[in-house]
Amino acid sequence: MREKLAIPEAEWPRAISELCELPHIEEAGVLSTCNRMEIYVVALSWHRGVKEVTEWMTKTSGIPIGDLRQHLFILRDRDATQHLFRVASGLDSLVLGEGQILAQVKQVYKVGQTAVGFGRNLTGLLKQAITAGKRVRSETSIAAGAVSVSSAAVELAVMKLNDSGFSQVRVLIIGAGKMSKLLVKHLLSKGCTKMVVVNRTEQRVLDLQEEFPDAELTFQPLSAMLQCTGDADVVFTSTASESPLFFKESVEKLPSARASVEGVRHFIDISVPRNVAACVGEVENTRVYNVDDLKEVVAANKEERRRKAMEAQVIIEEELRSFEAWRDSLETVPTIKKLRSYAENIRMSELEKCLSKMGEDIPKKNKKLVEDLSRGIVNKLLHGPMTHLRCDGTDSRTVSETLENMQALERMFDLKSDLSSLEQLFRTRAQKMQQ
């Protein structure tokens, strides 16, 4: 299901643009990784927004809507915010505390800055989520001993090799990207020093060799992939290919694995979409593992995981309150604009009266002096009210006082009656959300 829904990073801006063209979607963001596919939206209507996004997912993936619905999880408002904060903190990862997901959340934010449809609300949400992720990693022990998907894949291989370890095992890595880099790192820690790396270009393998001088990395082109697989006992796959690289028909023709690994060849596929088709597992003496099989590695130490998660949740709650306070502070923006416009209209009206009484022969210099005087008086009078209408949203008490000031100024200057229909719509939506 994730494979069919997966959206490559290069396609995120297109997906955001398409989502924001839907009638009830104002903003959108996409987070698509090996272990999750998530869409974040700001919608004018909860029910219609969910319907439109679901239909869009069906259209882009080809999955019938009835099949898709049973696999969806849908969160809204505070629950959705908390979920993203947990994701960025590594609490929702297959491997608790793994660091790669925070980098992926940062990439969502980075891509969003150049995409049409990634607006102020999602920008603020992603920034706060990144802050939460950083704090959890620096202020708790959640990252201590944390492993990545790549290291979990290596641990899984160790478990499946039983007592033989990597000392006599021939290892093949397909791909030379970030995940493969981590594979090399963790294989080295397990005593595996010789690896064959199949990749489209040789330069990435040379870069890996330079970074890990203790490893003996042998480059092979993609054209030699099947031959190299026939010589390997354990095959790790981690490429961005959108279709499988291995099928049952091609693997059946390979020579059997060596006796040193009990004649069994292991494929450990950490790519989404999969690099190894599921049917490969039907080949005799062949085992295929994917991302979901890594749960076997991380099932241990549940109590330790629970304790670390509780530490992190305290920080997440603090960041949630900060984000909600920031969202509340946005309510004062229309009032600030209306108050300044109200004052400016009075200034211009009184300035015109004054200049008309002074006659047409008044020098330009004197006109400018009078205008500067009127502007200076208005600015000084507005300084106090404006200061009390602005806050950074970091303190919920300050936000509460700011909202009270906003309501008082609206009553005093009758600003509510001058709100545009769009601002009225936003205010109604904010009230519904608070209820």
Coordinates of C-alpha atoms in Angstrom, one line a residue:
M1 CA 0.0 0.0 0.0
R2 CA 2.8 2.4 0.9
E3 CA 4.6 1.5 -2.3
K4 CA 1.6 2.5 -4.4
L5 CA 1.1 5.8 -2.5
A6 CA 4.8 6.7 -2.2
I7 CA 5.7 10.1 -3.7
P8 CA 9.4 10.8 -4.5
E9 CA 10.8 14.0 -3.0
A10 CA 11.1 15.6 -6.5
E11 CA 7.3 15.2 -6.9
W12 CA 6.4 16.8 -3.5
P13 CA 5.9 20.3 -5.0
R14 CA 3.6 18.9 -7.7
A15 CA 1.6 17.0 -5.1
I16 CA 1.3 20.1 -2.9
S17 CA 0.1 22.2 -5.9
E18 CA -2.5 19.6 -6.9
L19 CA -3.8 19.2 -3.4
C20 CA -4.2 23.0 -3.0
E21 CA -6.2 23.2 -6.2
L22 CA -8.9 21.1 -4.5
P23 CA -11.9 23.3 -3.5
H24 CA -11.6 23.0 0.3
I25 CA -7.8 22.7 0.7
E26 CA -5.9 25.9 1.6
E27 CA -2.4 24.5 2.4
A28 CA -0.7 21.1 2.0
G29 CA 2.5 19.3 2.8
V30 CA 3.8 15.7 2.0
L31 CA 6.0 13.5 4.1
S32 CA 6.8 10.3 2.2
T33 CA 9.5 8.0 3.6
C34 CA 10.3 4.2 3.7
N35 CA 8.0 3.7 6.7
R36 CA 5.3 6.3 6.3
M37 CA 3.2 8.3 3.8
E38 CA 1.5 11.3 5.4
I39 CA -0.3 14.3 4.0
Y40 CA -0.8 17.4 6.1
V41 CA -3.5 20.0 5.1
V42 CA -5.2 23.1 6.3
A43 CA -8.8 22.7 5.1
L44 CA -11.8 25.0 5.0
S45 CA -14.0 22.0 5.9
W46 CA -13.0 19.0 7.9
H47 CA -15.3 16.4 6.2
R48 CA -15.0 17.8 2.7
G49 CA -11.2 18.2 3.1
V50 CA -10.8 14.5 4.1
K51 CA -13.0 13.5 1.2
E52 CA -11.0 15.5 -1.3
V53 CA -7.6 14.3 -0.1
T54 CA -8.8 10.7 0.0
E55 CA -10.1 10.9 -3.6
W56 CA -6.8 12.6 -4.7
M57 CA -4.9 9.7 -3.1
T58 CA -7.1 7.2 -5.0
K59 CA -6.6 9.0 -8.3
T60 CA -2.8 9.3 -8.0
S61 CA -2.2 5.7 -6.7
G62 CA -4.8 3.8 -8.6
I63 CA -6.0 2.1 -5.3
P64 CA -9.8 1.8 -5.1
I65 CA -11.2 4.1 -2.5
G66 CA -12.8 1.2 -0.6
D67 CA -9.4 -0.6 -0.3
L68 CA -7.6 2.7 0.7
R69 CA -10.0 3.7 3.5
Q70 CA -9.2 0.7 5.7
H71 CA -5.6 1.6 5.8
L72 CA -5.9 5.3 6.5
F73 CA -5.4 7.0 9.8
I74 CA -6.9 10.5 10.1
L75 CA -6.0 13.0 12.8
R76 CA -7.2 16.6 13.1
D77 CA -6.3 19.8 15.0
R78 CA -4.3 19.1 18.2
D79 CA -4.0 15.4 17.5
A80 CA -2.5 16.0 14.1
T81 CA -0.1 18.6 15.5
Q82 CA 1.0 16.2 18.3
H83 CA 1.5 13.4 15.8
L84 CA 3.9 15.5 13.7
F85 CA 5.8 16.5 16.8
R86 CA 6.1 12.8 17.8
V87 CA 7.3 11.9 14.3
A88 CA 10.0 14.6 14.3
S89 CA 11.1 13.5 17.7
G90 CA 11.5 9.9 16.6
L91 CA 8.7 8.6 18.9
D92 CA 6.6 7.3 16.0
S93 CA 9.5 5.6 14.1
L94 CA 9.9 1.9 13.6
V95 CA 13.2 2.4 15.6
L96 CA 12.6 4.7 18.6
G97 CA 14.7 7.8 18.5
E98 CA 16.2 7.2 15.0
G99 CA 17.7 10.5 13.7
Q100 CA 16.9 10.2 10.0
I101 CA 13.3 11.2 10.4
L102 CA 14.1 14.7 11.8
A103 CA 16.2 15.3 8.6
Q104 CA 13.2 14.2 6.5
V105 CA 10.9 16.5 8.4
K106 CA 13.4 19.4 7.8
Q107 CA 13.3 18.5 4.1
V108 CA 9.5 18.8 4.1
Y109 CA 9.9 22.3 5.4
K110 CA 12.7 23.1 2.9
V111 CA 10.7 21.9 -0.1
G112 CA 7.6 23.7 1.2
Q113 CA 9.3 27.0 1.1
T114 CA 9.5 26.8 -2.7
A115 CA 6.1 25.2 -3.2
V116 CA 2.9 27.0 -4.0
G117 CA 0.4 26.0 -1.4
F118 CA 2.7 25.6 1.6
G119 CA 1.5 28.6 3.6
R120 CA 1.9 30.3 7.0
N121 CA 0.1 27.7 9.0
L122 CA 2.2 24.7 7.8
T123 CA 5.4 26.8 7.9
G124 CA 4.8 27.5 11.6
L125 CA 3.8 23.9 12.3
L126 CA 6.9 22.4 10.6
K127 CA 9.2 24.9 12.3
Q128 CA 7.7 24.1 15.7
A129 CA 8.0 20.3 15.0
I130 CA 11.7 20.7 14.1
T131 CA 12.2 22.6 17.3
A132 CA 10.5 19.8 19.3
G133 CA 12.6 17.1 17.5
K134 CA 15.8 18.9 18.3
R135 CA 14.8 19.5 22.0
V136 CA 13.8 15.8 22.5
R137 CA 17.2 14.7 21.1
S138 CA 19.3 17.2 23.2
E139 CA 17.3 17.1 26.4
T140 CA 16.5 13.4 26.8
S141 CA 18.3 10.1 26.4
I142 CA 16.1 8.9 23.5
A143 CA 18.9 9.1 21.0
A144 CA 21.3 7.2 23.3
G145 CA 21.9 3.8 21.5
A146 CA 19.2 4.6 19.0
V147 CA 19.5 2.8 15.7
S148 CA 18.4 3.7 12.2
V149 CA 16.5 1.6 9.7
S150 CA 19.8 0.7 8.2
S151 CA 21.3 -0.5 11.5
A152 CA 18.2 -2.5 12.2
A153 CA 18.6 -4.2 8.8
V154 CA 22.2 -5.2 9.8
E155 CA 20.9 -6.4 13.2
L156 CA 18.3 -8.5 11.4
A157 CA 21.0 -10.0 9.2
V158 CA 23.0 -10.9 12.2
M159 CA 19.9 -12.7 13.7
K160 CA 19.3 -14.6 10.5
L161 CA 22.9 -15.7 10.1
N162 CA 22.8 -17.4 13.5
D163 CA 26.3 -18.1 14.8
S164 CA 28.2 -17.5 11.5
G165 CA 28.3 -13.7 11.8
F166 CA 29.8 -11.7 9.0
S167 CA 33.4 -13.1 9.2
Q168 CA 32.8 -15.6 6.3
V169 CA 29.8 -13.9 4.6
R170 CA 29.8 -12.3 1.2
V171 CA 27.9 -9.1 1.4
L172 CA 26.4 -7.2 -1.6
I173 CA 24.8 -3.7 -1.3
I174 CA 22.6 -2.4 -4.1
G175 CA 22.7 1.4 -4.2
A176 CA 25.1 3.9 -2.7
G177 CA 22.9 6.6 -1.2
K178 CA 22.3 7.8 2.4
M179 CA 20.8 4.5 3.6
S180 CA 23.7 2.5 2.0
K181 CA 26.2 4.8 3.7
L182 CA 24.7 3.8 7.1
L183 CA 24.7 0.1 6.0
V184 CA 28.4 0.3 5.4
K185 CA 28.9 2.0 8.8
H186 CA 27.0 -0.6 10.8
L187 CA 28.4 -3.6 8.8
L188 CA 31.9 -2.4 9.8
S189 CA 30.8 -2.3 13.4
K190 CA 29.8 -6.0 13.1
G191 CA 33.2 -7.0 11.7
C192 CA 32.2 -7.0 8.0
T193 CA 35.1 -5.3 6.1
K194 CA 34.6 -6.5 2.5
M195 CA 31.5 -5.4 0.6
V196 CA 30.6 -5.3 -3.1
V197 CA 28.5 -2.2 -4.0
V198 CA 26.5 -2.1 -7.1
N199 CA 25.5 1.4 -8.2
R200 CA 24.7 3.4 -11.3
T201 CA 27.9 5.5 -11.0
E202 CA 31.3 4.7 -9.5
Q203 CA 31.9 8.1 -7.9
R204 CA 29.5 7.5 -5.0
V205 CA 31.2 4.3 -4.1
L206 CA 34.6 6.1 -4.2
D207 CA 33.2 8.7 -1.8
L208 CA 32.1 5.9 0.5
Q209 CA 35.5 4.3 0.3
E210 CA 37.1 7.6 1.3
E211 CA 34.7 8.1 4.2
F212 CA 35.3 4.5 5.5
P213 CA 38.9 3.7 4.9
D214 CA 38.7 0.5 7.0
A215 CA 36.2 -1.0 4.6
E216 CA 37.2 -2.7 1.3
L217 CA 34.5 -1.6 -1.1
T218 CA 34.3 -3.0 -4.6
F219 CA 32.3 -1.1 -7.2
Q220 CA 30.2 -3.0 -9.8
P221 CA 27.9 -1.4 -12.4
L222 CA 24.1 -2.2 -12.5
S223 CA 24.7 -4.4 -15.5
A224 CA 26.6 -6.8 -13.2
M225 CA 23.9 -6.9 -10.5
L226 CA 22.7 -10.4 -11.1
Q227 CA 26.2 -11.8 -11.4
C228 CA 27.2 -10.2 -8.1
T229 CA 24.0 -11.4 -6.5
G230 CA 24.9 -15.0 -7.5
D231 CA 28.2 -14.6 -5.6
A232 CA 26.6 -13.0 -2.5
D233 CA 25.2 -14.6 0.6
V234 CA 23.4 -11.5 2.0
V235 CA 22.0 -8.8 -0.3
F236 CA 21.0 -5.4 1.0
T237 CA 18.9 -3.2 -1.4
S238 CA 18.4 0.5 -1.0
T239 CA 17.7 2.4 -4.2
A240 CA 15.1 4.9 -5.4
S241 CA 13.9 2.6 -8.2
E242 CA 10.1 2.7 -8.5
S243 CA 9.9 -0.9 -9.7
P244 CA 11.5 -4.1 -8.4
L245 CA 15.1 -5.0 -9.4
F246 CA 14.7 -8.7 -8.5
F247 CA 11.9 -11.1 -9.6
K248 CA 11.4 -14.8 -9.1
E249 CA 12.4 -15.7 -12.6
S250 CA 15.8 -14.0 -12.4
V251 CA 16.7 -15.2 -8.9
E252 CA 15.8 -18.9 -9.7
K253 CA 18.6 -18.9 -12.2
L254 CA 21.2 -17.9 -9.7
P255 CA 23.7 -20.4 -8.2
S256 CA 22.8 -21.6 -4.6
A257 CA 24.3 -19.8 -1.6
R258 CA 27.3 -21.3 0.0
A259 CA 27.4 -24.0 2.7
S260 CA 28.9 -21.5 5.2
V261 CA 25.5 -19.9 5.4
E262 CA 23.6 -23.2 5.3
G263 CA 22.9 -22.7 1.6
V264 CA 20.4 -19.8 2.2
R265 CA 20.6 -16.5 0.5
H266 CA 19.1 -13.5 2.4
F267 CA 17.6 -10.4 0.7
I268 CA 17.1 -7.5 3.1
D269 CA 15.2 -4.8 1.3
I270 CA 14.9 -1.4 3.0
S271 CA 13.5 0.4 0.0
V272 CA 10.0 1.8 -0.6
P273 CA 8.8 1.0 -3.2
R274 CA 10.4 -2.5 -2.9
N275 CA 13.5 -3.4 -4.8
V276 CA 12.8 -7.1 -4.3
A277 CA 9.5 -8.5 -5.5
A278 CA 7.6 -10.5 -2.8
C279 CA 7.6 -13.6 -5.2
V280 CA 11.4 -13.9 -4.8
G281 CA 10.6 -15.4 -1.4
E282 CA 9.1 -18.4 -3.2
V283 CA 12.5 -19.4 -4.6
E284 CA 14.0 -22.4 -2.7
N285 CA 16.6 -21.5 -0.1
T286 CA 15.9 -17.8 -0.5
R287 CA 14.6 -15.5 2.3
V288 CA 13.3 -12.0 1.6
Y289 CA 12.8 -9.3 4.3
N290 CA 11.4 -5.8 4.0
V291 CA 11.0 -2.7 6.2
D292 CA 8.1 -4.3 8.1
D293 CA 10.2 -7.3 9.1
L294 CA 12.6 -5.0 11.0
K295 CA 10.0 -4.9 13.8
E296 CA 11.5 -8.2 15.0
V297 CA 14.7 -6.3 15.8
V298 CA 13.1 -3.5 17.7
A299 CA 10.5 -5.4 19.7
A300 CA 13.0 -5.9 22.6
N301 CA 13.4 -3.4 25.5
K302 CA 9.8 -2.2 25.4
E303 CA 9.9 -0.9 28.9
E304 CA 13.0 1.2 28.1
R305 CA 11.3 2.6 25.0
R306 CA 8.2 3.5 27.1
R307 CA 10.3 5.3 29.7
K308 CA 12.2 7.4 27.0
A309 CA 8.9 8.2 25.3
M310 CA 7.5 9.6 28.5
E311 CA 10.5 11.9 28.9
A312 CA 10.0 13.1 25.4
Q313 CA 6.3 13.6 25.7
V314 CA 6.8 16.3 28.4
I315 CA 8.8 18.4 25.9
I316 CA 6.3 17.7 23.1
E317 CA 3.5 19.1 25.3
E318 CA 5.5 22.3 25.9
E319 CA 6.0 22.7 22.2
L320 CA 2.4 22.0 21.5
R321 CA 1.3 24.8 23.9
S322 CA 3.8 27.2 22.1
F323 CA 2.4 26.3 18.7
E324 CA -1.2 26.8 19.8
A325 CA -0.3 30.1 21.4
W326 CA 1.3 31.2 18.1
R327 CA -1.8 30.2 16.2
D328 CA -4.0 32.1 18.6
S329 CA -1.8 35.2 18.2
L330 CA -2.5 35.2 14.5
E331 CA -6.1 36.3 15.3
T332 CA -4.8 39.8 16.2
V333 CA -3.4 40.5 12.7
P334 CA -6.7 41.7 11.1
T335 CA -7.3 44.0 14.1
I336 CA -3.8 45.5 13.7
K337 CA -4.5 46.2 10.1
K338 CA -7.9 47.6 10.7
L339 CA -6.7 49.9 13.6
R340 CA -3.9 51.3 11.5
S341 CA -6.3 51.8 8.5
Y342 CA -8.8 53.5 10.8
A343 CA -6.2 55.9 12.1
E344 CA -4.8 56.5 8.7
N345 CA -8.2 57.5 7.3
I346 CA -8.7 60.0 10.1
R347 CA -5.2 61.4 9.6
M348 CA -5.6 61.9 5.8
S349 CA -9.1 63.4 6.3
E350 CA -7.8 66.0 8.9
L351 CA -4.6 66.6 6.8
E352 CA -6.7 67.5 3.7
K353 CA -8.9 69.9 5.8
C354 CA -5.8 71.6 7.3
L355 CA -4.0 72.0 3.9
S356 CA -7.1 73.4 2.2
K357 CA -7.4 76.1 4.9
M358 CA -3.7 77.0 4.5
G359 CA -4.3 77.8 0.8
E360 CA -2.8 76.6 -2.4
D361 CA 0.4 78.9 -2.1
I362 CA 1.8 76.9 0.8
P363 CA 5.4 75.8 0.0
K364 CA 6.0 72.0 -0.6
K365 CA 8.4 72.0 2.3
N366 CA 5.7 73.2 4.7
K367 CA 3.2 70.7 3.3
K368 CA 5.7 67.9 4.0
L369 CA 6.3 69.3 7.5
V370 CA 2.6 69.3 8.3
E371 CA 2.2 65.7 6.8
D372 CA 5.2 64.4 8.8
L373 CA 3.7 66.0 11.9
S374 CA 0.3 64.3 11.4
R375 CA 2.0 60.9 10.7
G376 CA 4.3 61.3 13.8
I377 CA 1.3 62.0 16.1
V378 CA -0.6 59.0 14.8
N379 CA 2.4 56.7 15.1
K380 CA 3.0 57.7 18.7
L381 CA -0.7 57.3 19.6
L382 CA -0.8 53.9 18.0
H383 CA 2.5 52.7 19.5
G384 CA 0.9 51.6 22.8
P385 CA -2.1 49.7 21.4
M386 CA 0.0 48.1 18.7
T387 CA 2.5 46.9 21.2
H388 CA -0.3 45.2 23.2
L389 CA -1.7 43.6 20.1
R390 CA 1.6 41.9 19.2
C391 CA 3.1 38.8 20.8
D392 CA 5.4 36.0 19.6
G393 CA 3.0 33.3 21.0
T394 CA 5.6 31.7 23.3
D395 CA 3.6 32.5 26.5
S396 CA 0.0 31.4 26.7
R397 CA -0.7 34.1 29.4
T398 CA 0.6 36.8 27.1
V399 CA -1.6 35.5 24.2
S400 CA -4.6 35.5 26.4
E401 CA -4.0 39.2 27.4
T402 CA -3.4 40.1 23.8
L403 CA -6.7 38.6 22.7
E404 CA -8.4 40.5 25.5
N405 CA -6.8 43.7 24.2
M406 CA -7.8 42.9 20.7
Q407 CA -11.5 42.5 21.7
A408 CA -11.4 45.8 23.7
L409 CA -9.9 47.8 20.8
E410 CA -12.5 46.3 18.4
R411 CA -15.3 47.4 20.7
M412 CA -13.8 50.9 21.3
F413 CA -13.1 51.7 17.7
D414 CA -16.0 49.7 16.2
L415 CA -13.5 47.7 14.1
K416 CA -15.6 44.5 14.0
S417 CA -18.2 46.2 11.8
D418 CA -15.4 46.9 9.2
L419 CA -14.1 43.3 9.0
S420 CA -14.0 41.9 5.5
S421 CA -16.0 38.8 4.6
L422 CA -12.8 36.8 4.4
E423 CA -11.7 37.8 7.9
Q424 CA -15.1 37.0 9.2
L425 CA -14.8 33.5 7.7
F426 CA -11.4 33.0 9.4
R427 CA -12.8 34.2 12.7
T428 CA -15.8 31.8 12.5
R429 CA -13.5 28.9 11.7
A430 CA -11.2 29.8 14.6
Q431 CA -14.2 29.9 17.0
K432 CA -15.4 26.5 15.7
M433 CA -11.9 25.0 16.2
Q434 CA -11.8 26.3 19.8
Q435 CA -15.2 24.7 20.5

